[in-house]
Short mmCIF file of C-alpha atoms in Angstrom, two decimals:
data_model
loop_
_atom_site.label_atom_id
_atom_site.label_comp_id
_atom_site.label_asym_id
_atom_site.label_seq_id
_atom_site.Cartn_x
_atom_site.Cartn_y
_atom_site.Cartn_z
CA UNK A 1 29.98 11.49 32.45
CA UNK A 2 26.59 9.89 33.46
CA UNK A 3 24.82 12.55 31.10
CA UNK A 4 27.00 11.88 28.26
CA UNK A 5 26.54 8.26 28.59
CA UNK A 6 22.90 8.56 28.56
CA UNK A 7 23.02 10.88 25.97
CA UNK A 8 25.07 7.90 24.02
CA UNK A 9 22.94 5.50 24.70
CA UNK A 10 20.11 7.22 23.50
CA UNK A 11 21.59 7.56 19.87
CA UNK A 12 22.34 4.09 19.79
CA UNK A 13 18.97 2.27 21.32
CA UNK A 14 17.23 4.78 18.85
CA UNK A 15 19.40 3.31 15.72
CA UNK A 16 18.49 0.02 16.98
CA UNK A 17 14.96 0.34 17.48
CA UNK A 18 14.52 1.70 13.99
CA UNK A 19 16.77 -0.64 12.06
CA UNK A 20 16.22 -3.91 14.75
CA UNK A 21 12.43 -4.03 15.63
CA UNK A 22 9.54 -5.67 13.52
CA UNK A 23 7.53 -1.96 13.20
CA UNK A 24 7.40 -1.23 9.80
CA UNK A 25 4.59 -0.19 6.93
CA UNK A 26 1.59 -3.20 5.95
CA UNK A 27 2.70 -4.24 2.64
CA UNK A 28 2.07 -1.98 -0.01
CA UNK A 29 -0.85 -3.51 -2.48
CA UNK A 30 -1.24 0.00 -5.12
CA UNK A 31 0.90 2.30 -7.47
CA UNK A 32 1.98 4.40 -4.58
CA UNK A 33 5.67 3.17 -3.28
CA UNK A 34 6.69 7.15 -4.13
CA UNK A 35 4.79 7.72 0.07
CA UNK A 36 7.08 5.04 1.61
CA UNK A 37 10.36 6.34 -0.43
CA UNK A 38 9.39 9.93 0.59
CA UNK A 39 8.77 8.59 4.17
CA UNK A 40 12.16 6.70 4.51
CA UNK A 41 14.22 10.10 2.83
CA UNK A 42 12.51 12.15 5.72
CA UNK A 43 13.69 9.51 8.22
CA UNK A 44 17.11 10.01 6.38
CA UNK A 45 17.33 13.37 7.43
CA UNK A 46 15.94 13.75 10.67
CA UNK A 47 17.52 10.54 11.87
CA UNK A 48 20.86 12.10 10.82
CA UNK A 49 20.08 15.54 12.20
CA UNK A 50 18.91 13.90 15.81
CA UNK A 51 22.09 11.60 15.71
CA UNK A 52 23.97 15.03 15.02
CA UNK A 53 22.52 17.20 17.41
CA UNK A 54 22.21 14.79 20.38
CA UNK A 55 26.13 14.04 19.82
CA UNK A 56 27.26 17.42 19.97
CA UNK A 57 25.50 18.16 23.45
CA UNK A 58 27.14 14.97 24.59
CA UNK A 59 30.54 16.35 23.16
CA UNK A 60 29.76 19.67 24.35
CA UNK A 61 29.33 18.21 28.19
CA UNK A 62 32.03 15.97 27.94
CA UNK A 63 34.53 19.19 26.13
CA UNK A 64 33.80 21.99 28.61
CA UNK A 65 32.71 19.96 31.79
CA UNK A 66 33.33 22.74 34.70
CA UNK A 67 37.01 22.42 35.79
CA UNK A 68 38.44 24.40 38.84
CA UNK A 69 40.40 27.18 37.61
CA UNK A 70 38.43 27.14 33.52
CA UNK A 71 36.92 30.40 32.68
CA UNK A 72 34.05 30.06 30.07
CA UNK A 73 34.77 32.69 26.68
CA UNK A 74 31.54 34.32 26.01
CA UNK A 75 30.57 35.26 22.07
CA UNK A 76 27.83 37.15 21.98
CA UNK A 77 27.20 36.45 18.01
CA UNK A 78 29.20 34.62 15.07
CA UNK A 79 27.64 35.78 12.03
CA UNK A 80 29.56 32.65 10.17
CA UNK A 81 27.84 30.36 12.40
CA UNK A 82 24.49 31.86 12.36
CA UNK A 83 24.83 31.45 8.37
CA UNK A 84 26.03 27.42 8.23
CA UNK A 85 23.35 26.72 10.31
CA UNK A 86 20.60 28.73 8.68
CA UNK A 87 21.98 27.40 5.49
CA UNK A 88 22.03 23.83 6.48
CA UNK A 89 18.68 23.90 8.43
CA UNK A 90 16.96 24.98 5.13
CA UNK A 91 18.89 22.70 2.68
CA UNK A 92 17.53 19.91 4.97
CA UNK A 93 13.94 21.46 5.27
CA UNK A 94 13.98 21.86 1.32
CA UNK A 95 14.79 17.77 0.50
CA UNK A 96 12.07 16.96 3.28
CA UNK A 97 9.56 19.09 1.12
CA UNK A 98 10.85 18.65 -2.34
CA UNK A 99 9.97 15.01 -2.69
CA UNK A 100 6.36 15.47 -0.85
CA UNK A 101 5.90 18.09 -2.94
CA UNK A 102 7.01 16.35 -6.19
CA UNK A 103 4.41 13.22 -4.87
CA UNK A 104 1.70 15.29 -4.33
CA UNK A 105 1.60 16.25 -7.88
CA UNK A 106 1.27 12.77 -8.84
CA UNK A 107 -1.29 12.21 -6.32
CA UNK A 108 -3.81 14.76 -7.63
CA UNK A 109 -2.95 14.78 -10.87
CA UNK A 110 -5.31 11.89 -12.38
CA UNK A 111 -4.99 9.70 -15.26
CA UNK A 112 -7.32 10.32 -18.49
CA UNK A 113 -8.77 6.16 -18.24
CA UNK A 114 -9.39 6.55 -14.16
CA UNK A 115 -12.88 5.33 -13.53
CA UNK A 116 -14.89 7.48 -10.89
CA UNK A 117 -16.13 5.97 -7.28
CA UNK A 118 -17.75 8.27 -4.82
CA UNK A 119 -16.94 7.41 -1.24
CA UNK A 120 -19.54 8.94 1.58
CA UNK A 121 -18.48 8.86 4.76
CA UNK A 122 -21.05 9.49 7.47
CA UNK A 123 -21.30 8.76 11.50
CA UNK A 124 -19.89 5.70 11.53
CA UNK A 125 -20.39 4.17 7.88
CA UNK A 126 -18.90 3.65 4.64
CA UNK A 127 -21.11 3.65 1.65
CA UNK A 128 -20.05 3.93 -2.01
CA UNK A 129 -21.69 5.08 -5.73
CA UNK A 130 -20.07 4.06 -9.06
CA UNK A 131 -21.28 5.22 -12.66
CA UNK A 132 -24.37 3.51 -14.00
CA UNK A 133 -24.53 1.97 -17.52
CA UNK A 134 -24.28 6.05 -18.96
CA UNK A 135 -20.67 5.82 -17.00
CA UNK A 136 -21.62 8.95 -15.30
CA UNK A 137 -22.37 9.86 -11.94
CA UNK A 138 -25.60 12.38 -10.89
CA UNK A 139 -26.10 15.30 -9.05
CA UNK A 140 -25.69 14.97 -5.29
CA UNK A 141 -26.96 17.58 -2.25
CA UNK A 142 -26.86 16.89 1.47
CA UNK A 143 -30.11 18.75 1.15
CA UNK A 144 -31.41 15.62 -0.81
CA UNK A 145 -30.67 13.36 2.01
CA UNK A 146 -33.92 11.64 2.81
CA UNK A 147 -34.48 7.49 4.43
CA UNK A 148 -35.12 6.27 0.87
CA UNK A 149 -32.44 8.93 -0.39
CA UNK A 150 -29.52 8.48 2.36
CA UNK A 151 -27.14 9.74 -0.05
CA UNK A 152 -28.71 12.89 -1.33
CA UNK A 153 -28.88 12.15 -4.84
CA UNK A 154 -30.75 14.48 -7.44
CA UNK A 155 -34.05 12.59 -8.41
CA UNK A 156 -34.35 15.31 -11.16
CA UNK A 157 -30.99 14.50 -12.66
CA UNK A 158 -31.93 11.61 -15.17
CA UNK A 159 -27.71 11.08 -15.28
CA UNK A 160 -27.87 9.79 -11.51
CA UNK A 161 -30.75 7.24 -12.25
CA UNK A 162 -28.77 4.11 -12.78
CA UNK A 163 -25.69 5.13 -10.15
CA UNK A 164 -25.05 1.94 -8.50
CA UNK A 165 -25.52 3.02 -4.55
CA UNK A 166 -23.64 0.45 -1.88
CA UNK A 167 -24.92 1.49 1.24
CA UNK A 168 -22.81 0.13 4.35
CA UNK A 169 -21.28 -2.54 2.27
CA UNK A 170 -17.92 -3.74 0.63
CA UNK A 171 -16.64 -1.37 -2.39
CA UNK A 172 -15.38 -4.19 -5.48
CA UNK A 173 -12.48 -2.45 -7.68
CA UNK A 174 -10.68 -4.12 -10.65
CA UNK A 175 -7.17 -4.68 -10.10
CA UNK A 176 -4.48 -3.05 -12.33
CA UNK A 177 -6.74 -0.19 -13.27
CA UNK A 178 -6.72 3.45 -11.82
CA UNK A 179 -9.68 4.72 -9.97
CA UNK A 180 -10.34 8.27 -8.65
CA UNK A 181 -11.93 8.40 -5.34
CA UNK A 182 -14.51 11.59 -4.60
CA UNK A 183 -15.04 12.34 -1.24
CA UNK A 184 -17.51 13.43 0.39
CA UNK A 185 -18.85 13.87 4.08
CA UNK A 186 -22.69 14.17 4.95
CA UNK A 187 -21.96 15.26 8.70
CA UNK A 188 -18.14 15.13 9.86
CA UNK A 189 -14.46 15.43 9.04
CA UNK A 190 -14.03 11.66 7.90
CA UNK A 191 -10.95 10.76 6.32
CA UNK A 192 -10.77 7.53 4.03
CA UNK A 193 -7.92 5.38 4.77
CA UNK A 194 -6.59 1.85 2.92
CA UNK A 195 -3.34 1.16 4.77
CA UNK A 196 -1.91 -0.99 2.03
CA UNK A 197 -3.17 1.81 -0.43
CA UNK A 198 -1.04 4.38 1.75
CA UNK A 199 -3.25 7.21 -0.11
CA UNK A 200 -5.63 8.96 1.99
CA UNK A 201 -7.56 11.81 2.13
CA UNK A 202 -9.81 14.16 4.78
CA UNK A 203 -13.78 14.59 3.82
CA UNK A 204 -14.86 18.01 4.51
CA UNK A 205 -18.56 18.41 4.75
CA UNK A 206 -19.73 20.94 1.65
CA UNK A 207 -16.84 20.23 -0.66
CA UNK A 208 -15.74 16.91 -2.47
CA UNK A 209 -11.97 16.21 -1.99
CA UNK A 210 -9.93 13.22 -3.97
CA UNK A 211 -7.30 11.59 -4.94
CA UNK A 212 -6.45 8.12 -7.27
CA UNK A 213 -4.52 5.05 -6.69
CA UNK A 214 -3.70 1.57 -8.86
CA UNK A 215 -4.94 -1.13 -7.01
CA UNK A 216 -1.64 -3.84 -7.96
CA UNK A 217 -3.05 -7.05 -6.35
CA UNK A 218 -6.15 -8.72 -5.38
CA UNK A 219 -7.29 -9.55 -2.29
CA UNK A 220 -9.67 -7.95 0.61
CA UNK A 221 -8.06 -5.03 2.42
CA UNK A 222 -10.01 -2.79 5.52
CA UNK A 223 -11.34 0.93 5.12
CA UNK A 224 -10.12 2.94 8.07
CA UNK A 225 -11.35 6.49 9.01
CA UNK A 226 -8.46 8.34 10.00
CA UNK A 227 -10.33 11.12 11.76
CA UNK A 228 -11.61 11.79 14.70
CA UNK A 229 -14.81 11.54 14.00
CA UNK A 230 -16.98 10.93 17.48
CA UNK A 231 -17.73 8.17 19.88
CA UNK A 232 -18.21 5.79 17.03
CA UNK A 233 -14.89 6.25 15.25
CA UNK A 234 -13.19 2.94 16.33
CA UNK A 235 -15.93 1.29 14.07
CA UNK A 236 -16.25 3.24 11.72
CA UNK A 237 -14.65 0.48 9.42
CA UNK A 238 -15.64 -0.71 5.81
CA UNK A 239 -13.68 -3.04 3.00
CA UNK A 240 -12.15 -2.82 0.02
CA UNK A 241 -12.43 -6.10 -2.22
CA UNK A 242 -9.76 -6.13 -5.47
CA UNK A 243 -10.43 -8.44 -7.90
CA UNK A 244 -10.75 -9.50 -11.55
CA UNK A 245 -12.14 -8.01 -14.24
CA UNK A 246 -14.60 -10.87 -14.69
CA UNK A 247 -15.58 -10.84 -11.12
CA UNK A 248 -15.66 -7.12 -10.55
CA UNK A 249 -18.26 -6.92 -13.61
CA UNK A 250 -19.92 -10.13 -11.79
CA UNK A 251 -20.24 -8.39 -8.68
CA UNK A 252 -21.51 -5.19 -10.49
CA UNK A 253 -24.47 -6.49 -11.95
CA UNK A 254 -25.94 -7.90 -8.56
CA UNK A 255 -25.63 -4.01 -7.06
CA UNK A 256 -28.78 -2.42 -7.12
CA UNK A 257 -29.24 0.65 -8.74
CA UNK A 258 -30.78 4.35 -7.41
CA UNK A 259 -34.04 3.80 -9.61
CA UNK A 260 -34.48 0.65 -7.92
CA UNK A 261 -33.65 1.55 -4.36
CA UNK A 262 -36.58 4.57 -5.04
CA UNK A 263 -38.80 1.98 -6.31
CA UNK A 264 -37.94 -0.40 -3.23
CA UNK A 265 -38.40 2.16 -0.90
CA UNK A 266 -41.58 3.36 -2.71
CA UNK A 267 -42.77 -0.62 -2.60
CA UNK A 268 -42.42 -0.49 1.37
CA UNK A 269 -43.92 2.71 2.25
CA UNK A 270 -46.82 1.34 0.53
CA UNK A 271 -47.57 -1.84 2.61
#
């Protein structure tokens, strides 16, 4: 009976926990509610499946407890058991998946009038590089990577000239207007990670990975790297600022370009 009662009791202070105690998402500040809805169907099911299963060992002690006398049957196999609960595990496993699946799409599949930020993410900084004035982003190598070039950016590719580099600093986005984020590690597995944006995304050194998101209110919000990505990890933080229009386009126009970060760097190596 002790084992049955503990059994109960851990159903119950579970339910409670999850439907009683303050733990619960950062508000959501983008287009991407579909996460949280597929997050709350998958604690749907497996809350219902652990209530289930932890139940029916209680009932199971508490049914055929050894009694003096009491003989246990032994079935070797029940076919039309074996088939409910192959059946029901993989209806369950299929409406986890289905709606993941069915988000996923959405999440890579990017809208025509999403402008284009490149996020770098190297031990333990953030730095970013929007379109220029020709609303196109350059060429880019790790190979480039140089102290006046820290993001490896093609100084032959004329299309990369006037990319707006913010090294170390906050990324401004206009609120109420996709972006696509390309990612892209110089050393490490980074992952970039907005809480309130709930998208995120590992950065594989080689490749460029991505995703997009709708920023749907203003305010400041922190960049988290949600890989382990060496001692520094912990600080590896940056910010997010989402704003107006008017002040995005403000803000824009005091970030220095590539040409003149060259022509800076050029400026000190010759004192």
């Amino acid at each position: 009976m002790a084992v049955v009662l503990v059994l109960v009791l851990l159903v119950v202070g579970s339910i409670a926990f999850h439907l009683l105690s303050p733990w619960w998402w950062t508000p959501i500040a983008s287009n991407w509610s579909y996460i949280d809805n597929t997050i709350v169907i998958t604690f749907w099911i497996t809350g219902f499946v652990f209530t289930a299963v932890v139940l029916f060992i209680a009932y199971c002690i508490l049914r055929f407890r050894h009694r003096a006398g009491n003989q246990a049957a032994y079935q070797p196999e029940n076919k039309r058991l074996e088939w409910w609960l192959a059946g029901g595990t993989a209806i369950g496993v299929a409406a986890m998946l289905a709606p993941g699946l069915v988000v996923w799409k959405q999440f890579v599949t990017v809208p025509a009038d999403a402008s284009v930020v490149e996020v770098v993410g190297q031990q333990w900084q953030w730095s970013f590089r929007l379109p220029g004035a020709d609303g196109r982003l350059g060429r880019a190598d790790t190979r480039n990577i140089t102290p006046e070039n820290p993001l490896g950016l093609d100084k032959n590719d004329l299309a990369g000239m006037d990319d707006v580099i913010v090294q170390g600093g906050e990324l401004h986005i206009p609120v109420g207007k996709p972006v696509k984020l390309l990612l892209r590690s110089i050393d490490v597995i980074h992952d970039f990670y907005v809480p309130q944006f709930r998208g995120k995304m590992d950065m594989i050194p080689g490749t460029v990975t991505y995703y997009w998101f709708t920023p749907m209110r203003t305010g400041t919000f922190e960049v988290l790297c949600s890989e382990l990505c060496g001692v520094g990890h912990p600080q590896m933080r940056g910010t997010v600022v989402v704003e107006t229009e008017t002040a995005y386009q403000a803000w824009l126009q005091q970030q220095q370009t590539f040409s003149q970060s060259l022509a800076s760097a050029e400026k000190s190596a010759a004192k």
